[in-house]
Amino acid sequence: MKNTLYFLALSVSLILTSCTSNEQDIMPLSPQFEKKEVNDINLPYNYLQSFDEVSNVKVDYQMEKDGLILLVNTGSQKIKHMYAVIEQHGVPVMVFLGSSDDKKYFVKGINVSRSISIRIYGGFKDDTQLVNTIPYSPSTVFNNIVVQGWASSDSYIKVSSTKFPAGLIHLYTELKTKKGNVLVFLGRPAEEDFEIPKYGDLGIADLKLFGNTAYKFTKAN
């Protein structure tokens, strides 16, 4: 009798374990990110942290031997974390500049042969969602990751990109919408095909991806 009860208990345990494993295998993750990465303390921002395009900003640039000097004047707007998307011949890169206090930024390794398009995005100093650290070293470059295709469905955007570079750490998307442009932090996608919630119903006109492969927190001054 004891042996019978033991085998019954063992069978029930195996069945429950099998069901749990199957549920975990087929349970959809939307967006398709590893659960542990959402609000991970090693990430610089919460998932879907957004940065609006900064209006009324004056941007100029100067060529140097080893790169590009950006001169950014945001006027009275105090920006805590500022990013620039620099586009030449249709090929964009994203750069973390720092705060708006510096006004002059050197971006190493970018050579400009013709006129370029520069868009500035920022998180303002009164944004309580921004951590009290500098998330990247100033002038950190995020390379463009080619988007193979995307489609919006309800409030989601389904994205398919080329293969992520080895060691990809953080991914951002620049969205051009009917309501304006916005830069959004996407964390670390689990794979090249993923979904972005919340923004799909804003009338997406274009979508770009930027990623980096080197990262560390820098203490704020």
CSV table of C-alpha atoms in Angstrom, one decimal:
chain,number,residue,atom,x,y,z
A,1,MET,CA,0.0,0.0,0.0
A,2,LYS,CA,2.8,2.4,0.9
A,3,ASN,CA,4.5,1.6,-2.4
A,4,THR,CA,1.3,2.3,-4.3
A,5,LEU,CA,0.8,5.6,-2.6
A,6,TYR,CA,4.4,6.5,-3.3
A,7,PHE,CA,4.1,5.8,-7.0
A,8,LEU,CA,0.8,7.7,-7.2
A,9,ALA,CA,2.4,10.8,-5.6
A,10,LEU,CA,5.4,10.5,-7.9
A,11,SER,CA,3.2,10.3,-10.9
A,12,VAL,CA,1.2,13.4,-9.9
A,13,SER,CA,4.4,15.3,-9.2
A,14,LEU,CA,5.7,14.4,-12.7
A,15,ILE,CA,2.5,15.4,-14.4
A,16,LEU,CA,2.4,18.8,-12.6
A,17,THR,CA,6.1,19.4,-13.5
A,18,SER,CA,5.4,18.6,-17.1
A,19,CYS,CA,2.4,20.9,-17.3
A,20,THR,CA,4.3,23.8,-15.7
A,21,SER,CA,7.2,23.3,-18.2
A,22,ASN,CA,4.8,23.3,-21.1
A,23,GLU,CA,3.1,26.5,-19.9
A,24,GLN,CA,6.4,28.2,-19.6
A,25,ASP,CA,7.4,27.1,-23.1
A,26,ILE,CA,4.3,28.4,-24.8
A,27,MET,CA,3.5,31.4,-22.6
A,28,PRO,CA,3.7,34.5,-24.8
A,29,LEU,CA,5.9,37.4,-23.7
A,30,SER,CA,4.8,40.6,-25.2
A,31,PRO,CA,7.1,42.3,-25.8
A,32,GLN,CA,9.4,39.3,-26.2
A,33,PHE,CA,12.0,40.2,-23.6
A,34,GLU,CA,13.4,38.1,-20.8
A,35,LYS,CA,11.3,38.8,-17.7
A,36,LYS,CA,14.3,39.3,-15.4
A,37,GLU,CA,15.4,42.2,-17.6
A,38,VAL,CA,12.4,44.4,-17.0
A,39,ASN,CA,13.3,47.0,-14.3
A,40,ASP,CA,16.7,45.3,-14.0
A,41,ILE,CA,18.9,47.3,-11.6
A,42,ASN,CA,21.7,47.0,-14.2
A,43,LEU,CA,19.7,48.8,-16.8
A,44,PRO,CA,19.9,52.6,-17.0
A,45,TYR,CA,16.2,53.2,-17.5
A,46,ASN,CA,12.9,51.4,-17.0
A,47,TYR,CA,11.6,49.6,-20.0
A,48,LEU,CA,9.9,52.0,-22.5
A,49,GLN,CA,11.5,55.1,-21.0
A,50,SER,CA,10.9,57.8,-23.6
A,51,PHE,CA,12.8,60.9,-24.7
A,52,ASP,CA,10.9,63.5,-26.7
A,53,GLU,CA,12.6,65.4,-29.5
A,54,VAL,CA,13.8,68.7,-28.2
A,55,SER,CA,12.2,71.7,-30.0
A,56,ASN,CA,13.6,75.2,-30.1
A,57,VAL,CA,17.2,74.0,-30.0
A,58,LYS,CA,20.1,75.4,-32.0
A,59,VAL,CA,22.6,72.8,-33.3
A,60,ASP,CA,25.8,73.4,-35.2
A,61,TYR,CA,28.8,71.3,-35.9
A,62,GLN,CA,32.5,71.5,-36.7
A,63,MET,CA,34.8,68.9,-38.2
A,64,GLU,CA,37.9,67.9,-36.3
A,65,LYS,CA,40.7,65.5,-37.3
A,66,ASP,CA,39.3,62.5,-35.3
A,67,GLY,CA,35.6,63.3,-35.2
A,68,LEU,CA,32.9,65.8,-34.9
A,69,ILE,CA,32.2,68.7,-32.5
A,70,LEU,CA,28.5,69.3,-31.8
A,71,LEU,CA,27.5,72.7,-30.5
A,72,VAL,CA,24.0,72.4,-28.9
A,73,ASN,CA,22.2,75.3,-27.3
A,74,THR,CA,18.9,74.4,-25.7
A,75,GLY,CA,18.2,77.8,-24.3
A,76,SER,CA,16.4,77.7,-21.0
A,77,GLN,CA,15.6,74.0,-21.3
A,78,LYS,CA,17.5,72.0,-18.8
A,79,ILE,CA,18.1,68.5,-20.1
A,80,LYS,CA,19.5,65.8,-17.8
A,81,HIS,CA,20.2,63.1,-20.4
A,82,MET,CA,20.6,64.2,-24.0
A,83,TYR,CA,20.9,62.1,-27.1
A,84,ALA,CA,21.6,63.1,-30.7
A,85,VAL,CA,20.7,61.1,-33.8
A,86,ILE,CA,23.1,62.1,-36.6
A,87,GLU,CA,22.2,61.1,-40.1
A,88,GLN,CA,24.3,61.3,-43.2
A,89,HIS,CA,23.4,59.7,-46.6
A,90,GLY,CA,20.5,58.0,-44.9
A,91,VAL,CA,22.8,56.2,-42.5
A,92,PRO,CA,22.1,57.2,-38.8
A,93,VAL,CA,24.0,56.8,-35.6
A,94,MET,CA,22.9,57.8,-32.1
A,95,VAL,CA,25.1,59.4,-29.6
A,96,PHE,CA,24.7,60.0,-25.8
A,97,LEU,CA,25.9,63.6,-25.2
A,98,GLY,CA,25.4,64.1,-21.5
A,99,SER,CA,23.5,67.0,-20.0
A,100,SER,CA,22.6,70.3,-21.7
A,101,ASP,CA,25.0,72.2,-19.4
A,102,ASP,CA,28.0,71.3,-21.4
A,103,LYS,CA,26.8,72.8,-24.8
A,104,LYS,CA,29.9,71.5,-26.6
A,105,TYR,CA,30.4,67.8,-27.4
A,106,PHE,CA,33.1,65.8,-29.2
A,107,VAL,CA,32.0,62.7,-31.0
A,108,LYS,CA,35.0,60.6,-32.0
A,109,GLY,CA,35.0,58.5,-35.2
A,110,ILE,CA,32.3,60.4,-37.1
A,111,ASN,CA,33.5,61.9,-40.3
A,112,VAL,CA,31.2,64.2,-42.2
A,113,SER,CA,31.7,64.8,-45.9
A,114,ARG,CA,28.4,66.5,-46.7
A,115,SER,CA,25.5,68.2,-44.8
A,116,ILE,CA,24.0,66.1,-42.1
A,117,SER,CA,20.7,65.9,-40.2
A,118,ILE,CA,20.9,66.2,-36.5
A,119,ARG,CA,17.9,65.5,-34.1
A,120,ILE,CA,18.2,66.1,-30.4
A,121,TYR,CA,16.3,64.0,-27.8
A,122,GLY,CA,16.2,64.6,-24.1
A,123,GLY,CA,15.0,63.7,-20.6
A,124,PHE,CA,14.5,66.9,-18.6
A,125,LYS,CA,15.9,67.5,-15.2
A,126,ASP,CA,12.5,67.4,-13.5
A,127,ASP,CA,11.8,63.9,-14.8
A,128,THR,CA,11.7,61.7,-11.7
A,129,GLN,CA,12.0,58.6,-13.8
A,130,LEU,CA,15.6,59.3,-14.7
A,131,VAL,CA,18.2,57.8,-12.4
A,132,ASN,CA,20.6,60.1,-10.6
A,133,THR,CA,23.6,58.8,-12.6
A,134,ILE,CA,25.1,59.4,-16.0
A,135,PRO,CA,24.0,56.3,-17.9
A,136,TYR,CA,26.8,56.3,-20.4
A,137,SER,CA,30.2,57.9,-20.9
A,138,PRO,CA,29.7,61.2,-22.9
A,139,SER,CA,29.9,60.7,-26.6
A,140,THR,CA,29.0,57.0,-26.4
A,141,VAL,CA,28.0,55.9,-29.9
A,142,PHE,CA,25.1,53.6,-30.7
A,143,ASN,CA,25.3,52.1,-34.1
A,144,ASN,CA,22.3,51.6,-36.4
A,145,ILE,CA,20.8,48.2,-36.6
A,146,VAL,CA,19.0,47.6,-39.9
A,147,VAL,CA,15.3,47.0,-39.6
A,148,GLN,CA,14.1,44.4,-42.1
A,149,GLY,CA,10.5,45.1,-41.5
A,150,TRP,CA,7.9,46.5,-39.1
A,151,ALA,CA,4.1,46.7,-38.8
A,152,SER,CA,1.8,48.3,-36.3
A,153,SER,CA,-1.2,46.4,-35.0
A,154,ASP,CA,-3.5,48.0,-32.4
A,155,SER,CA,-1.2,49.4,-29.8
A,156,TYR,CA,1.8,47.2,-30.7
A,157,ILE,CA,4.6,47.5,-33.2
A,158,LYS,CA,6.0,44.2,-34.6
A,159,VAL,CA,9.6,44.6,-35.5
A,160,SER,CA,12.1,42.4,-37.4
A,161,SER,CA,15.7,43.4,-37.5
A,162,THR,CA,18.9,42.0,-38.9
A,163,LYS,CA,21.1,39.9,-36.6
A,164,PHE,CA,22.0,41.7,-33.4
A,165,PRO,CA,25.8,42.4,-33.0
A,166,ALA,CA,27.6,40.1,-30.7
A,167,GLY,CA,27.5,41.5,-27.1
A,168,LEU,CA,24.5,43.8,-27.7
A,169,ILE,CA,23.7,45.4,-24.4
A,170,HIS,CA,21.0,48.0,-24.9
A,171,LEU,CA,18.6,48.8,-27.7
A,172,TYR,CA,16.8,52.0,-28.5
A,173,THR,CA,14.2,52.9,-31.2
A,174,GLU,CA,13.6,56.2,-32.8
A,175,LEU,CA,9.9,56.5,-33.8
A,176,LYS,CA,8.6,59.0,-36.2
A,177,THR,CA,4.9,59.4,-35.5
A,178,LYS,CA,2.0,61.7,-36.5
A,179,LYS,CA,2.4,63.3,-33.0
A,180,GLY,CA,6.1,63.9,-33.3
A,181,ASN,CA,9.4,62.0,-32.9
A,182,VAL,CA,10.3,60.1,-29.8
A,183,LEU,CA,13.3,58.0,-28.7
A,184,VAL,CA,12.4,54.9,-26.6
A,185,PHE,CA,14.6,52.6,-24.5
A,186,LEU,CA,13.9,48.9,-25.3
A,187,GLY,CA,16.3,47.2,-22.8
A,188,ARG,CA,17.7,44.0,-24.3
A,189,PRO,CA,15.5,42.0,-26.6
A,190,ALA,CA,15.6,38.3,-26.4
A,191,GLU,CA,15.6,37.9,-30.2
A,192,GLU,CA,15.6,39.9,-33.4
A,193,ASP,CA,11.8,39.6,-33.9
A,194,PHE,CA,10.0,41.4,-31.1
A,195,GLU,CA,7.1,43.7,-30.2
A,196,ILE,CA,7.0,47.2,-28.8
A,197,PRO,CA,3.8,47.9,-26.9
A,198,LYS,CA,2.0,51.2,-26.3
A,199,TYR,CA,3.2,53.1,-29.4
A,200,GLY,CA,1.5,51.2,-32.2
A,201,ASP,CA,-1.5,53.4,-32.4
A,202,LEU,CA,0.4,56.7,-32.7
A,203,GLY,CA,0.6,56.6,-36.5
A,204,ILE,CA,4.1,55.3,-37.0
A,205,ALA,CA,5.8,56.7,-40.2
A,206,ASP,CA,9.3,55.4,-39.7
A,207,LEU,CA,11.3,53.3,-37.2
A,208,LYS,CA,15.0,53.0,-36.5
A,209,LEU,CA,17.0,50.9,-34.1
A,210,PHE,CA,20.3,51.7,-32.3
A,211,GLY,CA,22.4,49.5,-30.1
A,212,ASN,CA,25.6,49.5,-28.1
A,213,THR,CA,28.0,46.8,-27.0
A,214,ALA,CA,29.8,48.5,-24.1
A,215,TYR,CA,28.2,49.8,-21.0
A,216,LYS,CA,28.9,51.0,-17.4
A,217,PHE,CA,27.3,53.4,-15.0
A,218,THR,CA,29.1,56.7,-14.5
A,219,LYS,CA,28.7,58.6,-11.3
A,220,ALA,CA,27.1,62.0,-11.8
A,221,ASN,CA,29.0,65.1,-10.8
